[in-house]
PDB file of N, CA, C and O in Angstrom:
ATOM      1  N   MET A   1     -10.124  -1.509   6.529  1.00 83.00           N
ATOM      2  CA  MET A   1      -9.671  -0.423   5.710  1.00 83.00           C
ATOM      3  C   MET A   1      -8.148  -0.475   5.572  1.00 83.00           C
ATOM      4  O   MET A   1      -7.461  -0.883   6.488  1.00 83.00           O
ATOM      5  N   HIS A   2      -7.708  -0.042   4.425  1.00 86.00           N
ATOM      6  CA  HIS A   2      -6.273   0.041   4.163  1.00 86.00           C
ATOM      7  C   HIS A   2      -5.938   1.431   3.654  1.00 86.00           C
ATOM      8  O   HIS A   2      -6.809   2.160   3.181  1.00 86.00           O
ATOM      9  N   GLU A   3      -4.667   1.773   3.747  1.00 87.00           N
ATOM     10  CA  GLU A   3      -4.184   3.040   3.223  1.00 87.00           C
ATOM     11  C   GLU A   3      -2.812   2.818   2.611  1.00 87.00           C
ATOM     12  O   GLU A   3      -2.167   1.810   2.891  1.00 87.00           O
ATOM     13  N   MET A   4      -2.405   3.734   1.760  1.00 88.00           N
ATOM     14  CA  MET A   4      -1.051   3.688   1.226  1.00 88.00           C
ATOM     15  C   MET A   4      -0.212   4.611   2.095  1.00 88.00           C
ATOM     16  O   MET A   4      -0.594   5.758   2.346  1.00 88.00           O
ATOM     17  N   ARG A   5       0.904   4.076   2.587  1.00 89.00           N
ATOM     18  CA  ARG A   5       1.784   4.857   3.451  1.00 89.00           C
ATOM     19  C   ARG A   5       3.167   4.902   2.811  1.00 89.00           C
ATOM     20  O   ARG A   5       3.647   3.915   2.281  1.00 89.00           O
ATOM     21  N   ALA A   6       3.796   6.048   2.900  1.00 89.00           N
ATOM     22  CA  ALA A   6       5.071   6.282   2.227  1.00 89.00           C
ATOM     23  C   ALA A   6       6.249   5.648   2.948  1.00 89.00           C
ATOM     24  O   ALA A   6       6.328   5.663   4.170  1.00 89.00           O
ATOM     25  N   GLU A   7       7.147   5.091   2.144  1.00 88.00           N
ATOM     26  CA  GLU A   7       8.484   4.719   2.618  1.00 88.00           C
ATOM     27  C   GLU A   7       9.353   5.899   2.198  1.00 88.00           C
ATOM     28  O   GLU A   7       9.590   6.123   1.015  1.00 88.00           O
ATOM     29  N   HIS A   8       9.751   6.689   3.172  1.00 80.00           N
ATOM     30  CA  HIS A   8      10.488   7.915   2.872  1.00 80.00           C
ATOM     31  C   HIS A   8      11.981   7.650   2.726  1.00 80.00           C
ATOM     32  O   HIS A   8      12.557   6.840   3.442  1.00 80.00           O
ATOM     33  N   GLY A   9      12.571   8.386   1.805  1.00 71.00           N
ATOM     34  CA  GLY A   9      14.017   8.357   1.629  1.00 71.00           C
ATOM     35  C   GLY A   9      14.678   9.248   2.661  1.00 71.00           C
ATOM     36  O   GLY A   9      14.008   9.832   3.524  1.00 71.00           O
ATOM     37  N   PRO A  10      15.987   9.395   2.577  1.00 67.00           N
ATOM     38  CA  PRO A  10      16.705  10.254   3.530  1.00 67.00           C
ATOM     39  C   PRO A  10      16.222  11.699   3.437  1.00 67.00           C
ATOM     40  O   PRO A  10      15.846  12.174   2.379  1.00 67.00           O
ATOM     41  N   VAL A  11      16.231  12.379   4.580  1.00 65.00           N
ATOM     42  CA  VAL A  11      15.819  13.782   4.626  1.00 65.00           C
ATOM     43  C   VAL A  11      16.820  14.614   3.840  1.00 65.00           C
ATOM     44  O   VAL A  11      18.025  14.452   3.980  1.00 65.00           O
ATOM     45  N   ARG A  12      16.284  15.488   3.004  1.00 64.00           N
ATOM     46  CA  ARG A  12      17.125  16.395   2.224  1.00 64.00           C
ATOM     47  C   ARG A  12      17.097  17.771   2.867  1.00 64.00           C
ATOM     48  O   ARG A  12      16.357  18.006   3.819  1.00 64.00           O
ATOM     49  N   SER A  13      17.870  18.671   2.333  1.00 63.00           N
ATOM     50  CA  SER A  13      17.898  20.031   2.883  1.00 63.00           C
ATOM     51  C   SER A  13      16.493  20.613   2.897  1.00 63.00           C
ATOM     52  O   SER A  13      15.694  20.370   2.002  1.00 63.00           O
ATOM     53  N   GLY A  14      16.185  21.367   3.941  1.00 64.00           N
ATOM     54  CA  GLY A  14      14.857  21.958   4.075  1.00 64.00           C
ATOM     55  C   GLY A  14      13.825  20.976   4.595  1.00 64.00           C
ATOM     56  O   GLY A  14      12.633  21.184   4.430  1.00 64.00           O
ATOM     57  N   ASP A  15      14.251  19.880   5.209  1.00 63.00           N
ATOM     58  CA  ASP A  15      13.349  18.856   5.768  1.00 63.00           C
ATOM     59  C   ASP A  15      12.467  18.203   4.718  1.00 63.00           C
ATOM     60  O   ASP A  15      11.380  17.727   5.017  1.00 63.00           O
ATOM     61  N   ASP A  16      12.915  18.169   3.470  1.00 67.00           N
ATOM     62  CA  ASP A  16      12.173  17.499   2.408  1.00 67.00           C
ATOM     63  C   ASP A  16      12.315  15.998   2.597  1.00 67.00           C
ATOM     64  O   ASP A  16      13.419  15.486   2.711  1.00 67.00           O
ATOM     65  N   ARG A  17      11.188  15.296   2.662  1.00 71.00           N
ATOM     66  CA  ARG A  17      11.212  13.844   2.842  1.00 71.00           C
ATOM     67  C   ARG A  17      10.666  13.198   1.583  1.00 71.00           C
ATOM     68  O   ARG A  17       9.465  12.982   1.456  1.00 71.00           O
ATOM     69  N   PRO A  18      11.525  12.881   0.625  1.00 76.00           N
ATOM     70  CA  PRO A  18      11.037  12.280  -0.617  1.00 76.00           C
ATOM     71  C   PRO A  18      10.445  10.896  -0.363  1.00 76.00           C
ATOM     72  O   PRO A  18      10.833  10.197   0.573  1.00 76.00           O
ATOM     73  N   VAL A  19       9.503  10.513  -1.197  1.00 80.00           N
ATOM     74  CA  VAL A  19       8.882   9.197  -1.094  1.00 80.00           C
ATOM     75  C   VAL A  19       9.613   8.245  -2.024  1.00 80.00           C
ATOM     76  O   VAL A  19       9.704   8.492  -3.226  1.00 80.00           O
ATOM     77  N   ASP A  20      10.181   7.162  -1.460  1.00 83.00           N
ATOM     78  CA  ASP A  20      10.818   6.140  -2.285  1.00 83.00           C
ATOM     79  C   ASP A  20       9.760   5.239  -2.905  1.00 83.00           C
ATOM     80  O   ASP A  20       9.760   4.994  -4.097  1.00 83.00           O
ATOM     81  N   TYR A  21       8.860   4.721  -2.060  1.00 88.00           N
ATOM     82  CA  TYR A  21       7.780   3.845  -2.517  1.00 88.00           C
ATOM     83  C   TYR A  21       6.576   4.032  -1.612  1.00 88.00           C
ATOM     84  O   TYR A  21       6.700   4.422  -0.458  1.00 88.00           O
ATOM     85  N   TRP A  22       5.398   3.714  -2.152  1.00 89.00           N
ATOM     86  CA  TRP A  22       4.169   3.679  -1.380  1.00 89.00           C
ATOM     87  C   TRP A  22       3.848   2.214  -1.082  1.00 89.00           C
ATOM     88  O   TRP A  22       3.965   1.359  -1.952  1.00 89.00           O
ATOM     89  N   HIS A  23       3.468   1.948   0.167  1.00 92.00           N
ATOM     90  CA  HIS A  23       3.135   0.599   0.618  1.00 92.00           C
ATOM     91  C   HIS A  23       1.697   0.580   1.122  1.00 92.00           C
ATOM     92  O   HIS A  23       1.190   1.586   1.607  1.00 92.00           O
ATOM     93  N   VAL A  24       1.051  -0.581   1.042  1.00 91.00           N
ATOM     94  CA  VAL A  24      -0.309  -0.741   1.563  1.00 91.00           C
ATOM     95  C   VAL A  24      -0.218  -1.237   3.002  1.00 91.00           C
ATOM     96  O   VAL A  24       0.467  -2.223   3.289  1.00 91.00           O
ATOM     97  N   VAL A  25      -0.923  -0.513   3.882  1.00 92.00           N
ATOM     98  CA  VAL A  25      -0.908  -0.821   5.314  1.00 92.00           C
ATOM     99  C   VAL A  25      -2.361  -0.849   5.801  1.00 92.00           C
ATOM    100  O   VAL A  25      -3.159   0.009   5.414  1.00 92.00           O
ATOM    101  N   ALA A  26      -2.688  -1.822   6.626  1.00 89.00           N
ATOM    102  CA  ALA A  26      -4.012  -1.826   7.254  1.00 89.00           C
ATOM    103  C   ALA A  26      -4.093  -0.612   8.174  1.00 89.00           C
ATOM    104  O   ALA A  26      -3.111  -0.270   8.842  1.00 89.00           O
ATOM    105  N   SER A  27      -5.224   0.063   8.178  1.00 84.00           N
ATOM    106  CA  SER A  27      -5.381   1.254   9.020  1.00 84.00           C
ATOM    107  C   SER A  27      -5.018   0.931  10.463  1.00 84.00           C
ATOM    108  O   SER A  27      -5.466  -0.068  11.016  1.00 84.00           O
ATOM    109  N   GLY A  28      -4.175   1.769  11.042  1.00 85.00           N
ATOM    110  CA  GLY A  28      -3.754   1.586  12.426  1.00 85.00           C
ATOM    111  C   GLY A  28      -2.579   0.657  12.611  1.00 85.00           C
ATOM    112  O   GLY A  28      -2.073   0.521  13.718  1.00 85.00           O
ATOM    113  N   ALA A  29      -2.119  -0.005  11.562  1.00 90.00           N
ATOM    114  CA  ALA A  29      -0.998  -0.945  11.669  1.00 90.00           C
ATOM    115  C   ALA A  29       0.327  -0.225  11.420  1.00 90.00           C
ATOM    116  O   ALA A  29       0.360   0.889  10.905  1.00 90.00           O
ATOM    117  N   ASP A  30       1.414  -0.879  11.776  1.00 90.00           N
ATOM    118  CA  ASP A  30       2.755  -0.340  11.560  1.00 90.00           C
ATOM    119  C   ASP A  30       3.555  -1.162  10.560  1.00 90.00           C
ATOM    120  O   ASP A  30       4.710  -0.848  10.300  1.00 90.00           O
ATOM    121  N   VAL A  31       2.953  -2.231  10.045  1.00 95.00           N
ATOM    122  CA  VAL A  31       3.661  -3.114   9.115  1.00 95.00           C
ATOM    123  C   VAL A  31       2.864  -3.205   7.819  1.00 95.00           C
ATOM    124  O   VAL A  31       1.664  -3.474   7.828  1.00 95.00           O
ATOM    125  N   ALA A  32       3.542  -2.954   6.701  1.00 95.00           N
ATOM    126  CA  ALA A  32       2.906  -3.027   5.387  1.00 95.00           C
ATOM    127  C   ALA A  32       2.599  -4.478   5.042  1.00 95.00           C
ATOM    128  O   ALA A  32       3.135  -5.415   5.667  1.00 95.00           O
ATOM    129  N   LEU A  33       1.763  -4.679   4.028  1.00 95.00           N
ATOM    130  CA  LEU A  33       1.405  -6.041   3.616  1.00 95.00           C
ATOM    131  C   LEU A  33       2.606  -6.833   3.113  1.00 95.00           C
ATOM    132  O   LEU A  33       2.579  -8.054   3.107  1.00 95.00           O
ATOM    133  N   CYS A  34       3.683  -6.143   2.732  1.00 96.00           N
ATOM    134  CA  CYS A  34       4.908  -6.822   2.288  1.00 96.00           C
ATOM    135  C   CYS A  34       5.804  -7.196   3.466  1.00 96.00           C
ATOM    136  O   CYS A  34       6.805  -7.880   3.296  1.00 96.00           O
ATOM    137  N   GLY A  35       5.453  -6.724   4.679  1.00 96.00           N
ATOM    138  CA  GLY A  35       6.236  -7.040   5.872  1.00 96.00           C
ATOM    139  C   GLY A  35       7.152  -5.924   6.334  1.00 96.00           C
ATOM    140  O   GLY A  35       7.762  -6.018   7.395  1.00 96.00           O
ATOM    141  N   LEU A  36       7.257  -4.836   5.569  1.00 94.00           N
ATOM    142  CA  LEU A  36       8.120  -3.724   5.937  1.00 94.00           C
ATOM    143  C   LEU A  36       7.454  -2.864   6.995  1.00 94.00           C
ATOM    144  O   LEU A  36       6.266  -2.532   6.883  1.00 94.00           O
ATOM    145  N   GLU A  37       8.195  -2.494   8.042  1.00 93.00           N
ATOM    146  CA  GLU A  37       7.652  -1.598   9.056  1.00 93.00           C
ATOM    147  C   GLU A  37       7.620  -0.186   8.494  1.00 93.00           C
ATOM    148  O   GLU A  37       8.616   0.322   7.992  1.00 93.00           O
ATOM    149  N   ILE A  38       6.454   0.429   8.556  1.00 89.00           N
ATOM    150  CA  ILE A  38       6.258   1.785   8.056  1.00 89.00           C
ATOM    151  C   ILE A  38       5.740   2.636   9.212  1.00 89.00           C
ATOM    152  O   ILE A  38       4.695   2.341   9.786  1.00 89.00           O
ATOM    153  N   HIS A  39       6.454   3.687   9.554  1.00 83.00           N
ATOM    154  CA  HIS A  39       6.083   4.531  10.685  1.00 83.00           C
ATOM    155  C   HIS A  39       4.793   5.297  10.427  1.00 83.00           C
ATOM    156  O   HIS A  39       4.498   5.693   9.303  1.00 83.00           O
ATOM    157  N   ARG A  40       4.034   5.506  11.491  1.00 81.00           N
ATOM    158  CA  ARG A  40       2.739   6.179  11.385  1.00 81.00           C
ATOM    159  C   ARG A  40       2.863   7.651  11.010  1.00 81.00           C
ATOM    160  O   ARG A  40       1.895   8.257  10.593  1.00 81.00           O
ATOM    161  N   ASP A  41       4.052   8.240  11.150  1.00 81.00           N
ATOM    162  CA  ASP A  41       4.203   9.649  10.785  1.00 81.00           C
ATOM    163  C   ASP A  41       4.560   9.822   9.306  1.00 81.00           C
ATOM    164  O   ASP A  41       4.811  10.925   8.848  1.00 81.00           O
ATOM    165  N   SER A  42       4.532   8.732   8.555  1.00 84.00           N
ATOM    166  CA  SER A  42       4.790   8.800   7.117  1.00 84.00           C
ATOM    167  C   SER A  42       3.594   9.416   6.403  1.00 84.00           C
ATOM    168  O   SER A  42       2.483   9.398   6.915  1.00 84.00           O
ATOM    169  N   ALA A  43       3.847   9.932   5.212  1.00 82.00           N
ATOM    170  CA  ALA A  43       2.759  10.468   4.398  1.00 82.00           C
ATOM    171  C   ALA A  43       1.758   9.353   4.099  1.00 82.00           C
ATOM    172  O   ALA A  43       2.135   8.186   3.990  1.00 82.00           O
ATOM    173  N   VAL A  44       0.483   9.722   3.966  1.00 82.00           N
ATOM    174  CA  VAL A  44      -0.594   8.741   3.780  1.00 82.00           C
ATOM    175  C   VAL A  44      -1.482   9.193   2.621  1.00 82.00           C
ATOM    176  O   VAL A  44      -1.687  10.379   2.398  1.00 82.00           O
ATOM    177  N   GLN A  45      -2.008   8.223   1.885  1.00 77.00           N
ATOM    178  CA  GLN A  45      -3.048   8.489   0.892  1.00 77.00           C
ATOM    179  C   GLN A  45      -3.946   7.259   0.832  1.00 77.00           C
ATOM    180  O   GLN A  45      -3.537   6.167   1.218  1.00 77.00           O
ATOM    181  N   PRO A  46      -5.182   7.420   0.371  1.00 73.00           N
ATOM    182  CA  PRO A  46      -6.101   6.276   0.338  1.00 73.00           C
ATOM    183  C   PRO A  46      -5.731   5.280  -0.754  1.00 73.00           C
ATOM    184  O   PRO A  46      -5.076   5.622  -1.732  1.00 73.00           O
ATOM    185  N   VAL A  47      -6.150   4.038  -0.569  1.00 70.00           N
ATOM    186  CA  VAL A  47      -6.036   3.022  -1.614  1.00 70.00           C
ATOM    187  C   VAL A  47      -7.302   3.140  -2.450  1.00 70.00           C
ATOM    188  O   VAL A  47      -8.405   3.233  -1.913  1.00 70.00           O
ATOM    189  N   ARG A  48      -7.171   3.139  -3.752  1.00 66.00           N
ATOM    190  CA  ARG A  48      -8.345   3.237  -4.621  1.00 66.00           C
ATOM    191  C   ARG A  48      -9.183   1.976  -4.488  1.00 66.00           C
ATOM    192  O   ARG A  48      -8.666   0.886  -4.253  1.00 66.00           O
ATOM    193  N   ASP A  49     -10.486   2.133  -4.652  1.00 63.00           N
ATOM    194  CA  ASP A  49     -11.421   1.017  -4.508  1.00 63.00           C
ATOM    195  C   ASP A  49     -11.145  -0.117  -5.492  1.00 63.00           C
ATOM    196  O   ASP A  49     -11.434  -1.270  -5.208  1.00 63.00           O
ATOM    197  N   ASP A  50     -10.583   0.210  -6.659  1.00 62.00           N
ATOM    198  CA  ASP A  50     -10.333  -0.827  -7.658  1.00 62.00           C
ATOM    199  C   ASP A  50      -9.009  -1.551  -7.446  1.00 62.00           C
ATOM    200  O   ASP A  50      -8.622  -2.403  -8.228  1.00 62.00           O
ATOM    201  N   GLY A  51      -8.305  -1.216  -6.350  1.00 58.00           N
ATOM    202  CA  GLY A  51      -7.054  -1.903  -6.039  1.00 58.00           C
ATOM    203  C   GLY A  51      -5.878  -1.428  -6.856  1.00 58.00           C
ATOM    204  O   GLY A  51      -4.780  -1.952  -6.729  1.00 58.00           O
ATOM    205  N   GLU A  52      -6.085  -0.415  -7.702  1.00 61.00           N
ATOM    206  CA  GLU A  52      -4.983   0.121  -8.495  1.00 61.00           C
ATOM    207  C   GLU A  52      -4.232   1.147  -7.663  1.00 61.00           C
ATOM    208  O   GLU A  52      -4.799   1.794  -6.797  1.00 61.00           O
ATOM    209  N   PRO A  53      -2.949   1.319  -7.925  1.00 55.00           N
ATOM    210  CA  PRO A  53      -2.160   2.265  -7.132  1.00 55.00           C
ATOM    211  C   PRO A  53      -2.589   3.698  -7.387  1.00 55.00           C
ATOM    212  O   PRO A  53      -2.942   4.066  -8.496  1.00 55.00           O
ATOM    213  N   ALA A  54      -2.561   4.496  -6.351  1.00 58.00           N
ATOM    214  CA  ALA A  54      -2.862   5.911  -6.482  1.00 58.00           C
ATOM    215  C   ALA A  54      -1.568   6.694  -6.706  1.00 58.00           C
ATOM    216  O   ALA A  54      -1.603   7.888  -6.885  1.00 58.00           O
ATOM    217  N   ALA A  55      -0.448   6.022  -6.674  1.00 58.00           N
ATOM    218  CA  ALA A  55       0.852   6.665  -6.808  1.00 58.00           C
ATOM    219  C   ALA A  55       1.663   5.974  -7.897  1.00 58.00           C
ATOM    220  O   ALA A  55       1.393   4.828  -8.252  1.00 58.00           O
ATOM    221  N   GLU A  56       2.665   6.660  -8.392  1.00 71.00           N
ATOM    222  CA  GLU A  56       3.494   6.091  -9.450  1.00 71.00           C
ATOM    223  C   GLU A  56       4.474   5.047  -8.935  1.00 71.00           C
ATOM    224  O   GLU A  56       4.687   4.031  -9.569  1.00 71.00           O
ATOM    225  N   ARG A  57       5.087   5.299  -7.792  1.00 83.00           N
ATOM    226  CA  ARG A  57       6.087   4.380  -7.255  1.00 83.00           C
ATOM    227  C   ARG A  57       5.489   3.631  -6.081  1.00 83.00           C
ATOM    228  O   ARG A  57       5.345   4.170  -4.997  1.00 83.00           O
ATOM    229  N   TYR A  58       5.108   2.395  -6.310  1.00 87.00           N
ATOM    230  CA  TYR A  58       4.430   1.631  -5.290  1.00 87.00           C
ATOM    231  C   TYR A  58       5.057   0.245  -5.174  1.00 87.00           C
ATOM    232  O   TYR A  58       5.697  -0.246  -6.084  1.00 87.00           O
ATOM    233  N   CYS A  59       4.829  -0.380  -4.035  1.00 91.00           N
ATOM    234  CA  CYS A  59       5.354  -1.712  -3.752  1.00 91.00           C
ATOM    235  C   CYS A  59       4.458  -2.755  -4.432  1.00 91.00           C
ATOM    236  O   CYS A  59       3.289  -2.899  -4.082  1.00 91.00           O
ATOM    237  N   GLU A  60       5.016  -3.453  -5.395  1.00 91.00           N
ATOM    238  CA  GLU A  60       4.260  -4.491  -6.125  1.00 91.00           C
ATOM    239  C   GLU A  60       3.776  -5.590  -5.184  1.00 91.00           C
ATOM    240  O   GLU A  60       2.672  -6.096  -5.338  1.00 91.00           O
ATOM    241  N   THR A  61       4.601  -5.957  -4.214  1.00 94.00           N
ATOM    242  CA  THR A  61       4.233  -7.024  -3.277  1.00 94.00           C
ATOM    243  C   THR A  61       3.015  -6.621  -2.451  1.00 94.00           C
ATOM    244  O   THR A  61       2.091  -7.410  -2.278  1.00 94.00           O
ATOM    245  N   CYS A  62       3.000  -5.379  -1.963  1.00 92.00           N
ATOM    246  CA  CYS A  62       1.851  -4.898  -1.190  1.00 92.00           C
ATOM    247  C   CYS A  62       0.581  -4.915  -2.026  1.00 92.00           C
ATOM    248  O   CYS A  62      -0.466  -5.369  -1.559  1.00 92.00           O
ATOM    249  N   LEU A  63       0.665  -4.410  -3.253  1.00 88.00           N
ATOM    250  CA  LEU A  63      -0.534  -4.364  -4.090  1.00 88.00           C
ATOM    251  C   LEU A  63      -1.022  -5.755  -4.451  1.00 88.00           C
ATOM    252  O   LEU A  63      -2.229  -6.003  -4.470  1.00 88.00           O
ATOM    253  N   ALA A  64      -0.116  -6.672  -4.716  1.00 90.00           N
ATOM    254  CA  ALA A  64      -0.524  -8.043  -5.033  1.00 90.00           C
ATOM    255  C   ALA A  64      -1.237  -8.669  -3.836  1.00 90.00           C
ATOM    256  O   ALA A  64      -2.278  -9.324  -3.988  1.00 90.00           O
ATOM    257  N   GLU A  65      -0.708  -8.450  -2.642  1.00 92.00           N
ATOM    258  CA  GLU A  65      -1.332  -8.996  -1.431  1.00 92.00           C
ATOM    259  C   GLU A  65      -2.688  -8.325  -1.178  1.00 92.00           C
ATOM    260  O   GLU A  65      -3.657  -8.998  -0.814  1.00 92.00           O
ATOM    261  N   PHE A  66      -2.775  -7.021  -1.395  1.00 89.00           N
ATOM    262  CA  PHE A  66      -4.045  -6.313  -1.227  1.00 89.00           C
ATOM    263  C   PHE A  66      -5.086  -6.853  -2.191  1.00 89.00           C
ATOM    264  O   PHE A  66      -6.221  -7.143  -1.799  1.00 89.00           O
ATOM    265  N   ARG A  67      -4.718  -7.018  -3.449  1.00 86.00           N
ATOM    266  CA  ARG A  67      -5.659  -7.546  -4.441  1.00 86.00           C
ATOM    267  C   ARG A  67      -6.104  -8.956  -4.075  1.00 86.00           C
ATOM    268  O   ARG A  67      -7.266  -9.305  -4.245  1.00 86.00           O
ATOM    269  N   ARG A  68      -5.173  -9.766  -3.582  1.00 87.00           N
ATOM    270  CA  ARG A  68      -5.520 -11.128  -3.179  1.00 87.00           C
ATOM    271  C   ARG A  68      -6.541 -11.112  -2.046  1.00 87.00           C
ATOM    272  O   ARG A  68      -7.467 -11.916  -2.016  1.00 87.00           O
ATOM    273  N   LYS A  69      -6.406 -10.161  -1.132  1.00 82.00           N
ATOM    274  CA  LYS A  69      -7.313 -10.074   0.017  1.00 82.00           C
ATOM    275  C   LYS A  69      -8.693  -9.549  -0.363  1.00 82.00           C
ATOM    276  O   LYS A  69      -9.676  -9.929   0.257  1.00 82.00           O
ATOM    277  N   VAL A  70      -8.768  -8.652  -1.338  1.00 77.00           N
ATOM    278  CA  VAL A  70     -10.048  -8.007  -1.621  1.00 77.00           C
ATOM    279  C   VAL A  70     -10.786  -8.549  -2.836  1.00 77.00           C
ATOM    280  O   VAL A  70     -11.938  -8.210  -3.050  1.00 77.00           O
ATOM    281  N   VAL A  71     -10.160  -9.408  -3.617  1.00 65.00           N
ATOM    282  CA  VAL A  71     -10.832  -9.959  -4.781  1.00 65.00           C
ATOM    283  C   VAL A  71     -11.920 -10.902  -4.289  1.00 65.00           C
ATOM    284  O   VAL A  71     -11.652 -11.828  -3.525  1.00 65.00           O
ATOM    285  N   PRO A  72     -13.168 -10.676  -4.692  1.00 63.00           N
ATOM    286  CA  PRO A  72     -14.244 -11.551  -4.227  1.00 63.00           C
ATOM    287  C   PRO A  72     -14.086 -12.964  -4.784  1.00 63.00           C
ATOM    288  O   PRO A  72     -13.647 -13.148  -5.917  1.00 63.00           O
ATOM    289  N   VAL A  73     -14.425 -13.913  -3.973  1.00 60.00           N
ATOM    290  CA  VAL A  73     -14.359 -15.308  -4.394  1.00 60.00           C
ATOM    291  C   VAL A  73     -15.732 -15.681  -4.920  1.00 60.00           C
ATOM    292  O   VAL A  73     -16.744 -15.520  -4.234  1.00 60.00           O
ATOM    293  N   ASN A  74     -15.777 -16.178  -6.144  1.00 61.00           N
ATOM    294  CA  ASN A  74     -17.043 -16.605  -6.734  1.00 61.00           C
ATOM    295  C   ASN A  74     -17.337 -18.036  -6.307  1.00 61.00           C
ATOM    296  O   ASN A  74     -16.459 -18.899  -6.406  1.00 61.00           O
ATOM    297  N   PRO A  75     -18.546 -18.291  -5.844  1.00 58.00           N
ATOM    298  CA  PRO A  75     -18.867 -19.661  -5.455  1.00 58.00           C
ATOM    299  C   PRO A  75     -18.845 -20.576  -6.681  1.00 58.00           C
ATOM    300  O   PRO A  75     -19.052 -20.127  -7.805  1.00 58.00           O
ATOM    301  N   ALA A  76     -18.536 -21.818  -6.440  1.00 60.00           N
ATOM    302  CA  ALA A  76     -18.494 -22.791  -7.543  1.00 60.00           C
ATOM    303  C   ALA A  76     -19.864 -22.887  -8.199  1.00 60.00           C
ATOM    304  O   ALA A  76     -20.896 -22.765  -7.532  1.00 60.00           O
ATOM    305  N   ALA A  77     -19.841 -23.058  -9.492  1.00 57.00           N
ATOM    306  CA  ALA A  77     -21.113 -23.197 -10.230  1.00 57.00           C
ATOM    307  C   ALA A  77     -21.804 -24.483  -9.785  1.00 57.00           C
ATOM    308  O   ALA A  77     -21.152 -25.504  -9.532  1.00 57.00           O
ATOM    309  N   PRO A  78     -23.129 -24.459  -9.679  1.00 60.00           N
ATOM    310  CA  PRO A  78     -23.839 -25.685  -9.263  1.00 60.00           C
ATOM    311  C   PRO A  78     -23.635 -26.789 -10.315  1.00 60.00           C
ATOM    312  O   PRO A  78     -23.535 -26.508 -11.497  1.00 60.00           O
ATOM    313  N   ALA A  79     -23.544 -27.993  -9.824  1.00 58.00           N
ATOM    314  CA  ALA A  79     -23.351 -29.141 -10.720  1.00 58.00           C
ATOM    315  C   ALA A  79     -24.605 -29.333 -11.580  1.00 58.00           C
ATOM    316  O   ALA A  79     -25.727 -29.130 -11.124  1.00 58.00           O
ATOM    317  N   ALA A  80     -24.372 -29.723 -12.818  1.00 58.00           N
ATOM    318  CA  ALA A  80     -25.501 -29.972 -13.739  1.00 58.00           C
ATOM    319  C   ALA A  80     -26.249 -31.233 -13.304  1.00 58.00           C
ATOM    320  O   ALA A  80     -25.659 -32.193 -12.861  1.00 58.00           O
ATOM    321  N   SER A  81     -27.558 -31.209 -13.433  1.00 54.00           N
ATOM    322  CA  SER A  81     -28.364 -32.369 -13.024  1.00 54.00           C
ATOM    323  C   SER A  81     -28.491 -33.364 -14.130  1.00 54.00           C
ATOM    324  O   SER A  81     -28.575 -33.120 -15.252  1.00 54.00           O
TER     325      SER A  81
END
């Protein structure tokens, strides 16, 4: 399982933690698929089943790696007799 975890920007007044980008992280991991360390206390949202981002600002590298991992591999067509 994977989830999208926020890369938060600097804290603003009122403890507002804006999201700079969303990254794809394996559940329970601390490192996004792009290699960036993302803390477990960051905001979280699910990754859509179709591999499309659930957020507007997302890490292209993470999504490309996620799609590469989950795209089914089709077996080679049998040779013609």
